[in-house]
Amino acid sequence: MPVNLKPTDVVVVGLGAAGGVAVLPLTQAGLEVIGLEAGTWLRPDDFAPDELRNNFRGWPQAVQKANREIPTHRANRNAPMSPRLAIHPMMNAVGGTTLHYWAQSWRLNPWDFKVVSETTRRYGASRVPKGSTVEDWPFGLDELEPYYDKVEYEIGVSGQAGNIKGKIDPRGNTFEGVRAREYPMAPIKAARGAPITATAHGAVVTSTPRARPRSPRSRRRRRRSISRSSAKHTSRRSRLAPMAA
Amino acid sequence: MDHISRRDILKRVGVAGAAAAVPIDAIAQAAREPFETLTAAEGATLEAMVARLIPTDSNGPGATDARAARYIDRALGGFLTAFLVAYRTGLAGVETYARTAKGASFTQLSAQDQDAVLTDMENNAAKGFPAAALFFNVVLSHTIQGTFCDPFYGGNANFVGWDLLGYPGIRLTASANDQRMDVSPAPTHMSAYDFSMFARKKPNAR
């Protein structure tokens, strides 16, 4: 039986990396937002570091919805579909797969937006397979940069910039595209052993941007004051108050 | 089959000096409660298999010491129940093949002959034993689980699996000292569910 619910401004379907992030600016803009999520709320005590449960027993619960949605692929329309694995590390929960991703927070490289033209320029048109559907993006990294910046500052990414407005900093990733400013938090420390091994093999070592703080006492640099500027809107109660808080 | 290594006994009673004071029967009983899901005969075959898959040797304790067979037996009555029929069929197949190829129960064979039987299974070369490689791989993966899992599930007894790897165990924080190249962090010997934070939401232990 269809039920008419109270009208709302916005309904976000799925509260993962995309929908969950979209909720914040919507509520901050003063809109009433309802989020629909197939999974549950998980709390810190749900995250026991138990490899058997987490990797082999379909933690946190049998995620039937995710398992039905595992992408399959085939070489052509006559080929059999690839099998679906029994357990997929996709999450049905508020926060989606960001709940257990590695928290590496890379931006795409400038090259990623121009795969066809750059491959053609460097290696010749013959290197793009005939009939391939690969395309350049209709815009470049520069157009996304302000949004990367915004998300990095909202979720709190630790890192070391390698290219601020064209100024190369060898402490950071010198291959990255131009960014407007430094990461909001200082880079996390390197795991023991890894830099030594990598340097011995002639690799360039740089810190990885991580969506986690260097230490519990880390402070964000120059945090944008979106929350403060939108405080006047909070009189309109959001049903996602626990998340927006 | 009731093999308990000297190392195992010493570990169980804690100190070497106390070993003499503990009757051997009591040690054997403490070490080997009855199987819950498998029959005693099936369990004996499984014990003999896991003992060869991750053997107790000069590297240290193996699947026997970690009680991997107990883990599998309990899980076959729980999360792995879908595998129970495969185990009943497969363990019977191991015994049949051992008698055919080597003339005795798998549990009575020398380690060398047991390895030959397992190798034939792994290579799907065990005549008259259909899908032997499949069963071999199932038992191997469950033996690995039972040797190195969180002890909450009945395997990795006394943390022998984690100690064998040099894995210090679960830590909720890692200090700067823990992360030094020249430091091997001391083992915590704690299950995830020994931490009060996670003890409230224990999963099914079977």
Short mmCIF file of C-alpha atoms in Angstrom, two decimals:
data_model
loop_
_atom_site.label_atom_id
_atom_site.label_comp_id
_atom_site.label_asym_id
_atom_site.label_seq_id
_atom_site.Cartn_x
_atom_site.Cartn_y
_atom_site.Cartn_z
CA MET A 1 0.00 0.00 0.00
CA PRO A 2 1.49 3.33 -0.97
CA VAL A 3 1.65 5.79 1.88
CA ASN A 4 1.85 9.53 1.48
CA LEU A 5 4.63 10.81 3.69
CA LYS A 6 5.09 14.37 4.79
CA PRO A 7 6.66 16.34 1.93
CA THR A 8 10.34 17.16 2.23
CA ASP A 9 12.77 19.23 0.21
CA VAL A 10 15.23 16.50 -0.74
CA VAL A 11 15.40 12.71 -0.52
CA VAL A 12 18.88 11.21 -0.80
CA VAL A 13 18.77 7.53 -1.75
CA GLY A 14 21.82 5.72 -0.43
CA LEU A 15 24.08 7.28 2.20
CA GLY A 16 27.49 6.17 0.95
CA ALA A 17 30.45 8.09 -0.40
CA ALA A 18 28.31 10.12 -2.82
CA GLY A 19 24.89 10.45 -1.19
CA GLY A 20 26.27 10.73 2.31
CA VAL A 21 28.56 13.57 1.32
CA ALA A 22 25.75 15.34 -0.58
CA VAL A 23 23.65 15.52 2.60
CA LEU A 24 25.96 17.97 4.34
CA PRO A 25 25.80 20.93 1.95
CA LEU A 26 22.08 20.34 1.44
CA THR A 27 21.31 20.55 5.15
CA GLN A 28 23.72 23.44 5.55
CA ALA A 29 21.80 25.25 2.85
CA GLY A 30 18.77 24.98 5.10
CA LEU A 31 16.94 22.26 3.20
CA GLU A 32 15.09 19.48 4.92
CA VAL A 33 16.73 16.24 3.86
CA ILE A 34 15.58 12.65 4.28
CA GLY A 35 18.15 9.94 3.69
CA LEU A 36 17.17 6.41 2.69
CA GLU A 37 19.72 3.67 3.37
CA ALA A 38 19.33 -0.10 2.99
CA GLY A 39 21.88 -0.83 5.71
CA THR A 40 22.13 0.08 9.33
CA TRP A 41 23.99 2.53 11.54
CA LEU A 42 27.27 1.09 12.71
CA ARG A 43 29.07 2.25 15.81
CA PRO A 44 32.74 2.03 16.82
CA ASP A 45 32.12 -1.16 18.81
CA ASP A 46 30.94 -2.87 15.62
CA PHE A 47 34.43 -2.64 14.18
CA ALA A 48 36.27 -5.44 15.98
CA PRO A 49 39.56 -6.22 14.22
CA ASP A 50 38.54 -9.83 13.63
CA GLU A 51 39.90 -11.01 10.28
CA LEU A 52 37.80 -14.17 10.15
CA ARG A 53 34.54 -12.31 10.67
CA ASN A 54 35.45 -9.30 8.58
CA ASN A 55 37.07 -11.01 5.59
CA PHE A 56 35.50 -14.45 5.46
CA ARG A 57 32.14 -14.32 7.18
CA GLY A 58 30.39 -11.44 5.49
CA TRP A 59 30.61 -8.92 8.31
CA PRO A 60 28.78 -6.95 9.52
CA GLN A 61 25.74 -8.82 8.37
CA ALA A 62 24.95 -10.77 5.28
CA VAL A 63 24.82 -7.86 2.86
CA GLN A 64 22.30 -9.41 0.51
CA LYS A 65 21.64 -6.16 -1.27
CA ALA A 66 25.31 -5.52 -1.99
CA ASN A 67 25.85 -9.12 -3.00
CA ARG A 68 23.01 -8.93 -5.53
CA GLU A 69 24.60 -5.82 -6.97
CA ILE A 70 28.16 -7.05 -7.48
CA PRO A 71 29.05 -5.92 -10.98
CA THR A 72 29.59 -8.70 -13.47
CA HIS A 73 31.42 -8.40 -16.75
CA ARG A 74 31.80 -10.24 -20.03
CA ALA A 75 33.95 -9.81 -23.10
CA ASN A 76 31.00 -9.66 -25.50
CA ARG A 77 27.30 -10.30 -25.45
CA ASN A 78 27.71 -13.99 -26.25
CA ALA A 79 30.26 -14.66 -23.52
CA PRO A 80 29.12 -16.01 -20.17
CA MET A 81 28.81 -13.56 -17.33
CA SER A 82 31.68 -13.55 -14.83
CA PRO A 83 30.70 -15.30 -11.61
CA ARG A 84 29.69 -13.24 -8.64
CA LEU A 85 31.88 -13.82 -5.65
CA ALA A 86 30.19 -15.15 -2.54
CA ILE A 87 31.17 -12.23 -0.40
CA HIS A 88 31.87 -8.76 -1.64
CA PRO A 89 33.57 -6.09 0.43
CA MET A 90 30.82 -3.62 -0.41
CA MET A 91 28.89 -2.28 2.55
CA ASN A 92 25.23 -1.63 3.16
CA ALA A 93 25.31 0.84 6.03
CA VAL A 94 25.18 4.56 6.70
CA GLY A 95 28.52 5.67 5.29
CA GLY A 96 28.61 2.90 2.70
CA THR A 97 31.93 1.42 1.71
CA THR A 98 33.76 4.43 3.17
CA LEU A 99 33.24 2.64 6.52
CA HIS A 100 36.01 0.21 5.71
CA TYR A 101 37.98 1.64 2.83
CA TRP A 102 41.68 2.28 3.31
CA ALA A 103 41.10 6.02 3.69
CA GLN A 104 43.55 6.80 0.90
CA SER A 105 42.31 10.04 -0.54
CA TRP A 106 43.97 10.52 -3.92
CA ARG A 107 42.96 13.02 -6.53
CA LEU A 108 42.99 11.97 -10.16
CA ASN A 109 46.08 13.07 -12.08
CA PRO A 110 45.87 15.60 -14.93
CA TRP A 111 46.61 12.77 -17.36
CA ASP A 112 43.54 10.81 -16.23
CA PHE A 113 41.29 13.41 -17.85
CA LYS A 114 43.03 13.17 -21.24
CA VAL A 115 43.65 9.46 -21.66
CA VAL A 116 42.95 9.42 -25.42
CA SER A 117 44.67 12.65 -26.44
CA GLU A 118 47.70 12.11 -24.21
CA THR A 119 48.13 8.48 -25.24
CA THR A 120 47.87 9.55 -28.88
CA ARG A 121 50.33 12.40 -28.41
CA ARG A 122 52.94 10.31 -26.64
CA TYR A 123 52.60 6.91 -28.25
CA GLY A 124 50.56 7.42 -31.43
CA ALA A 125 46.93 6.78 -32.32
CA SER A 126 47.61 3.09 -32.91
CA ARG A 127 48.01 2.55 -29.17
CA VAL A 128 44.33 3.29 -28.55
CA PRO A 129 42.62 -0.04 -29.32
CA LYS A 130 40.31 0.03 -32.31
CA GLY A 131 36.68 0.15 -31.27
CA SER A 132 37.59 1.20 -27.73
CA THR A 133 34.98 3.35 -26.04
CA VAL A 134 37.59 5.21 -23.98
CA GLU A 135 37.19 9.00 -24.12
CA ASP A 136 38.83 12.13 -22.77
CA TRP A 137 36.83 13.80 -20.03
CA PRO A 138 34.96 16.88 -21.27
CA PHE A 139 36.88 19.00 -18.75
CA GLY A 140 40.20 18.91 -16.94
CA LEU A 141 41.42 18.49 -13.39
CA ASP A 142 41.38 22.29 -12.90
CA GLU A 143 37.60 22.26 -13.00
CA LEU A 144 37.37 19.66 -10.24
CA GLU A 145 40.15 21.12 -8.10
CA PRO A 146 37.94 23.40 -5.97
CA TYR A 147 35.68 20.42 -5.18
CA TYR A 148 38.58 18.15 -4.26
CA ASP A 149 39.79 20.96 -2.03
CA LYS A 150 36.39 21.35 -0.43
CA VAL A 151 36.00 17.64 0.34
CA GLU A 152 39.58 17.34 1.62
CA TYR A 153 38.93 20.12 4.08
CA GLU A 154 35.50 18.82 5.09
CA ILE A 155 36.50 15.22 5.79
CA GLY A 156 39.99 16.10 7.01
CA VAL A 157 42.72 14.68 4.79
CA SER A 158 46.31 14.37 6.01
CA GLY A 159 48.94 14.84 3.35
CA GLN A 160 51.88 16.72 1.91
CA ALA A 161 51.23 18.81 -1.20
CA GLY A 162 53.65 18.40 -4.11
CA ASN A 163 52.36 21.13 -6.40
CA ILE A 164 50.75 24.26 -4.97
CA LYS A 165 49.84 26.65 -7.79
CA GLY A 166 52.67 25.25 -9.90
CA LYS A 167 55.32 25.42 -7.18
CA ILE A 168 56.81 21.92 -6.93
CA ASP A 169 57.59 20.62 -3.44
CA PRO A 170 59.71 17.45 -3.48
CA ARG A 171 58.43 16.48 -0.04
CA GLY A 172 55.05 15.79 -1.63
CA ASN A 173 53.82 13.96 -4.71
CA THR A 174 55.54 15.89 -7.47
CA PHE A 175 53.44 14.13 -10.11
CA GLU A 176 50.16 15.54 -8.88
CA GLY A 177 48.22 18.27 -10.65
CA VAL A 178 48.08 21.86 -9.49
CA ARG A 179 46.33 22.36 -6.17
CA ALA A 180 45.28 25.63 -4.61
CA ARG A 181 46.69 25.01 -1.16
CA GLU A 182 48.19 22.53 1.29
CA TYR A 183 46.21 19.63 2.77
CA PRO A 184 44.21 20.50 5.87
CA MET A 185 46.36 18.24 8.06
CA ALA A 186 50.05 17.29 8.16
CA PRO A 187 50.97 13.95 6.53
CA ILE A 188 50.79 10.77 8.59
CA LYS A 189 54.06 9.05 9.42
CA ALA A 190 55.37 6.41 7.05
CA ALA A 191 54.81 2.78 7.96
CA ARG A 192 57.98 1.20 9.24
CA GLY A 193 60.10 -0.52 6.65
CA ALA A 194 58.25 0.60 3.55
CA PRO A 195 60.30 3.73 2.69
CA ILE A 196 63.58 1.86 3.15
CA THR A 197 62.49 -0.96 0.85
CA ALA A 198 61.14 1.39 -1.79
CA THR A 199 64.18 3.68 -1.79
CA ALA A 200 66.46 0.66 -2.13
CA HIS A 201 64.62 -0.16 -5.37
CA GLY A 202 65.06 3.36 -6.69
CA ALA A 203 61.45 4.39 -6.17
CA VAL A 204 60.41 7.89 -5.20
CA VAL A 205 58.79 7.84 -1.78
CA THR A 206 56.02 10.22 -0.90
CA SER A 207 53.37 10.22 1.76
CA THR A 208 49.89 9.11 0.73
CA PRO A 209 46.97 11.42 1.39
CA ARG A 210 44.81 9.79 4.03
CA ALA A 211 41.39 10.69 5.31
CA ARG A 212 42.54 10.26 8.87
CA PRO A 213 44.52 12.38 11.30
CA ARG A 214 48.22 12.01 11.99
CA SER A 215 47.48 11.78 15.71
CA PRO A 216 44.45 12.18 17.98
CA ARG A 217 45.64 15.71 18.68
CA SER A 218 46.03 16.74 15.04
CA ARG A 219 44.50 20.08 14.23
CA ARG A 220 43.27 21.05 10.83
CA ARG A 221 44.93 23.99 9.13
CA ARG A 222 42.78 26.89 8.03
CA ARG A 223 39.59 24.92 8.20
CA ARG A 224 36.86 26.43 6.13
CA SER A 225 34.11 27.88 8.24
CA ILE A 226 31.18 26.43 6.31
CA SER A 227 29.62 25.15 9.52
CA ARG A 228 29.77 28.52 11.20
CA SER A 229 28.41 30.45 8.26
CA SER A 230 25.50 28.07 7.94
CA ALA A 231 24.69 28.04 11.65
CA LYS A 232 21.83 30.46 11.06
CA HIS A 233 20.04 27.79 9.05
CA THR A 234 19.98 25.21 11.79
CA SER A 235 16.59 26.38 13.03
CA ARG A 236 15.12 24.10 10.37
CA ARG A 237 15.59 20.73 11.92
CA SER A 238 17.26 18.12 9.84
CA ARG A 239 16.27 14.50 10.19
CA LEU A 240 19.90 13.65 9.68
CA ALA A 241 20.97 15.63 12.69
CA PRO A 242 23.23 12.87 14.09
CA MET A 243 25.19 12.75 10.88
CA ALA A 244 25.37 16.47 10.24
CA ALA A 245 26.42 17.16 13.83
CA MET B 1 46.80 -40.12 16.51
CA ASP B 2 46.68 -38.85 20.09
CA HIS B 3 49.91 -37.07 19.46
CA ILE B 4 50.71 -34.27 21.84
CA SER B 5 54.11 -32.75 21.43
CA ARG B 6 56.34 -32.14 24.39
CA ARG B 7 56.26 -28.48 23.52
CA ASP B 8 52.46 -28.59 23.67
CA ILE B 9 52.41 -30.19 27.10
CA LEU B 10 54.88 -27.70 28.48
CA LYS B 11 52.83 -24.87 27.07
CA ARG B 12 49.60 -26.16 28.56
CA VAL B 13 50.90 -26.55 32.08
CA GLY B 14 52.84 -23.34 31.90
CA VAL B 15 56.15 -24.36 33.40
CA ALA B 16 58.32 -27.39 32.83
CA GLY B 17 58.60 -28.15 36.54
CA ALA B 18 54.88 -28.62 36.89
CA ALA B 19 54.67 -31.20 34.14
CA ALA B 20 55.51 -34.07 36.44
CA ALA B 21 52.72 -33.11 38.81
CA VAL B 22 50.00 -33.32 36.17
CA PRO B 23 48.74 -36.81 35.29
CA ILE B 24 49.20 -37.53 31.60
CA ASP B 25 45.53 -38.62 31.32
CA ALA B 26 44.41 -35.21 32.51
CA ILE B 27 46.58 -33.50 29.93
CA ALA B 28 45.22 -35.69 27.18
CA GLN B 29 41.63 -35.01 28.26
CA ALA B 30 42.17 -31.28 28.51
CA ALA B 31 43.71 -31.29 25.08
CA ARG B 32 41.09 -33.36 23.32
CA GLU B 33 37.44 -32.82 24.15
CA PRO B 34 35.08 -34.91 22.01
CA PHE B 35 34.18 -33.66 18.57
CA GLU B 36 30.88 -31.81 18.44
CA THR B 37 29.85 -32.17 14.82
CA LEU B 38 32.01 -34.84 13.26
CA THR B 39 32.14 -38.44 14.48
CA ALA B 40 35.21 -39.53 16.43
CA ALA B 41 36.50 -41.40 13.38
CA GLU B 42 35.96 -38.45 11.06
CA GLY B 43 37.59 -36.17 13.60
CA ALA B 44 40.63 -38.43 13.85
CA THR B 45 41.12 -38.32 10.08
CA LEU B 46 40.74 -34.55 10.10
CA GLU B 47 43.24 -34.19 12.97
CA ALA B 48 45.72 -36.26 10.99
CA MET B 49 45.18 -34.12 7.88
CA VAL B 50 45.65 -30.75 9.56
CA ALA B 51 48.76 -32.07 11.32
CA ARG B 52 50.39 -32.53 7.90
CA LEU B 53 49.02 -29.35 6.27
CA ILE B 54 50.64 -27.07 8.86
CA PRO B 55 52.99 -29.44 10.66
CA THR B 56 54.53 -29.01 14.06
CA ASP B 57 58.23 -28.90 13.23
CA SER B 58 61.44 -27.00 13.78
CA ASN B 59 59.67 -23.78 12.76
CA GLY B 60 57.44 -24.14 15.79
CA PRO B 61 53.89 -25.26 16.56
CA GLY B 62 51.43 -26.14 13.80
CA ALA B 63 47.76 -26.74 13.18
CA THR B 64 47.58 -29.51 15.80
CA ASP B 65 48.80 -27.18 18.53
CA ALA B 66 46.52 -24.41 17.27
CA ARG B 67 43.55 -26.83 17.49
CA ALA B 68 42.56 -26.19 13.89
CA ALA B 69 40.53 -29.42 13.77
CA ARG B 70 38.48 -28.29 16.75
CA TYR B 71 37.87 -24.99 14.99
CA ILE B 72 36.68 -26.78 11.84
CA ASP B 73 34.51 -29.22 13.81
CA ARG B 74 32.77 -26.40 15.67
CA ALA B 75 32.35 -24.30 12.54
CA LEU B 76 30.81 -27.27 10.69
CA GLY B 77 28.02 -26.98 13.25
CA GLY B 78 27.83 -23.23 12.67
CA PHE B 79 28.99 -20.88 9.94
CA LEU B 80 30.48 -23.66 7.79
CA THR B 81 27.50 -25.99 8.10
CA ALA B 82 27.05 -25.95 4.32
CA PHE B 83 30.38 -27.81 4.13
CA LEU B 84 29.35 -30.63 6.49
CA VAL B 85 28.27 -33.04 3.76
CA ALA B 86 31.46 -32.29 1.81
CA TYR B 87 33.52 -33.08 4.91
CA ARG B 88 31.68 -36.34 5.63
CA THR B 89 32.14 -37.46 2.03
CA GLY B 90 35.67 -36.12 1.76
CA LEU B 91 37.00 -37.60 5.01
CA ALA B 92 35.51 -40.99 4.05
CA GLY B 93 37.21 -40.56 0.68
CA VAL B 94 40.56 -39.91 2.35
CA GLU B 95 40.26 -43.13 4.36
CA THR B 96 39.19 -45.18 1.33
CA TYR B 97 42.04 -43.80 -0.77
CA ALA B 98 44.60 -44.31 2.03
CA ARG B 99 43.58 -47.97 2.37
CA THR B 100 43.63 -48.49 -1.39
CA ALA B 101 46.92 -46.73 -2.05
CA LYS B 102 48.83 -47.33 1.18
CA GLY B 103 47.02 -50.28 2.80
CA ALA B 104 46.06 -48.64 6.10
CA SER B 105 43.88 -45.97 7.66
CA PHE B 106 45.16 -42.46 6.95
CA THR B 107 45.59 -41.98 10.70
CA GLN B 108 47.96 -44.95 10.91
CA LEU B 109 50.23 -43.96 8.02
CA SER B 110 53.70 -42.49 8.40
CA ALA B 111 53.98 -38.76 7.85
CA GLN B 112 55.63 -39.50 4.51
CA ASP B 113 52.73 -41.67 3.34
CA GLN B 114 50.19 -39.17 4.62
CA ASP B 115 51.93 -36.47 2.60
CA ALA B 116 51.82 -38.73 -0.48
CA VAL B 117 48.06 -39.19 -0.06
CA LEU B 118 47.53 -35.45 0.39
CA THR B 119 49.71 -34.64 -2.59
CA ASP B 120 47.71 -37.03 -4.77
CA MET B 121 44.54 -35.31 -3.59
CA GLU B 122 45.95 -31.86 -4.25
CA ASN B 123 46.91 -32.89 -7.78
CA ASN B 124 43.59 -34.63 -8.38
CA ALA B 125 45.65 -37.80 -8.94
CA ALA B 126 43.91 -39.91 -6.27
CA LYS B 127 42.23 -42.67 -8.28
CA GLY B 128 38.64 -43.33 -7.28
CA PHE B 129 38.46 -40.11 -5.24
CA PRO B 130 36.39 -37.63 -7.27
CA ALA B 131 36.98 -33.91 -6.65
CA ALA B 132 39.80 -34.70 -4.24
CA ALA B 133 41.59 -31.42 -5.04
CA LEU B 134 38.48 -29.47 -4.20
CA PHE B 135 38.22 -31.15 -0.81
CA PHE B 136 41.95 -30.69 -0.24
CA ASN B 137 41.67 -26.95 -0.85
CA VAL B 138 38.61 -26.62 1.37
CA VAL B 139 40.41 -28.34 4.25
CA LEU B 140 43.57 -26.31 3.63
CA SER B 141 41.76 -22.98 3.73
CA HIS B 142 39.85 -23.97 6.87
CA THR B 143 43.07 -25.22 8.46
CA ILE B 144 44.65 -21.84 7.81
CA GLN B 145 41.60 -20.19 9.38
CA GLY B 146 41.78 -22.49 12.39
CA THR B 147 45.48 -21.91 12.89
CA PHE B 148 45.58 -18.14 12.53
CA CYS B 149 42.05 -16.91 13.37
CA ASP B 150 41.09 -14.96 16.43
CA PRO B 151 41.15 -17.55 19.26
CA PHE B 152 37.54 -16.58 19.95
CA TYR B 153 36.52 -19.20 17.37
CA GLY B 154 38.33 -22.09 19.06
CA GLY B 155 41.38 -22.18 16.80
CA ASN B 156 44.78 -20.48 17.22
CA ALA B 157 44.78 -21.99 20.71
CA ASN B 158 47.07 -20.21 23.16
CA PHE B 159 47.85 -17.77 20.30
CA VAL B 160 50.36 -20.23 18.83
CA GLY B 161 49.43 -19.19 15.28
CA TRP B 162 50.01 -15.50 15.90
CA ASP B 163 53.21 -16.19 17.82
CA LEU B 164 54.42 -18.38 14.96
CA LEU B 165 54.01 -15.45 12.56
CA GLY B 166 55.40 -12.90 14.99
CA TYR B 167 52.09 -11.10 14.87
CA PRO B 168 51.81 -9.25 18.16
CA GLY B 169 48.02 -9.31 18.13
CA ILE B 170 45.33 -6.71 18.09
CA ARG B 171 46.22 -3.27 19.31
CA LEU B 172 43.86 -0.34 19.30
CA THR B 173 46.79 2.08 19.21
CA ALA B 174 50.40 1.74 18.08
CA SER B 175 52.86 3.92 19.92
CA ALA B 176 55.85 5.54 18.26
CA ASN B 177 58.01 2.92 19.94
CA ASP B 178 55.89 0.10 18.51
CA GLN B 179 56.60 1.42 15.03
CA ARG B 180 60.38 1.47 15.29
CA MET B 181 62.24 -0.77 12.86
CA ASP B 182 64.31 -2.41 15.57
CA VAL B 183 61.42 -3.15 17.91
CA SER B 184 59.24 -6.27 17.86
CA PRO B 185 56.14 -5.30 19.80
CA ALA B 186 55.38 -7.67 22.67
CA PRO B 187 52.40 -9.95 21.95
CA THR B 188 49.17 -8.85 23.60
CA HIS B 189 47.69 -12.37 23.66
CA MET B 190 44.22 -10.90 23.57
CA SER B 191 41.28 -11.79 21.38
CA ALA B 192 39.42 -8.85 19.84
CA TYR B 193 36.57 -9.79 22.14
CA ASP B 194 38.79 -9.55 25.21
CA PHE B 195 38.60 -5.79 24.67
CA SER B 196 35.61 -4.40 26.54
CA MET B 197 34.82 -2.20 23.56
CA PHE B 198 34.13 -5.24 21.34
CA ALA B 199 32.99 -7.71 24.01
CA ARG B 200 29.47 -6.29 23.84
CA LYS B 201 28.97 -7.43 20.25
CA LYS B 202 30.42 -10.90 20.01
CA PRO B 203 29.64 -12.75 16.80
CA ASN B 204 28.61 -16.40 16.77
CA ALA B 205 31.67 -18.34 17.91
CA ARG B 206 30.75 -21.41 15.87
#
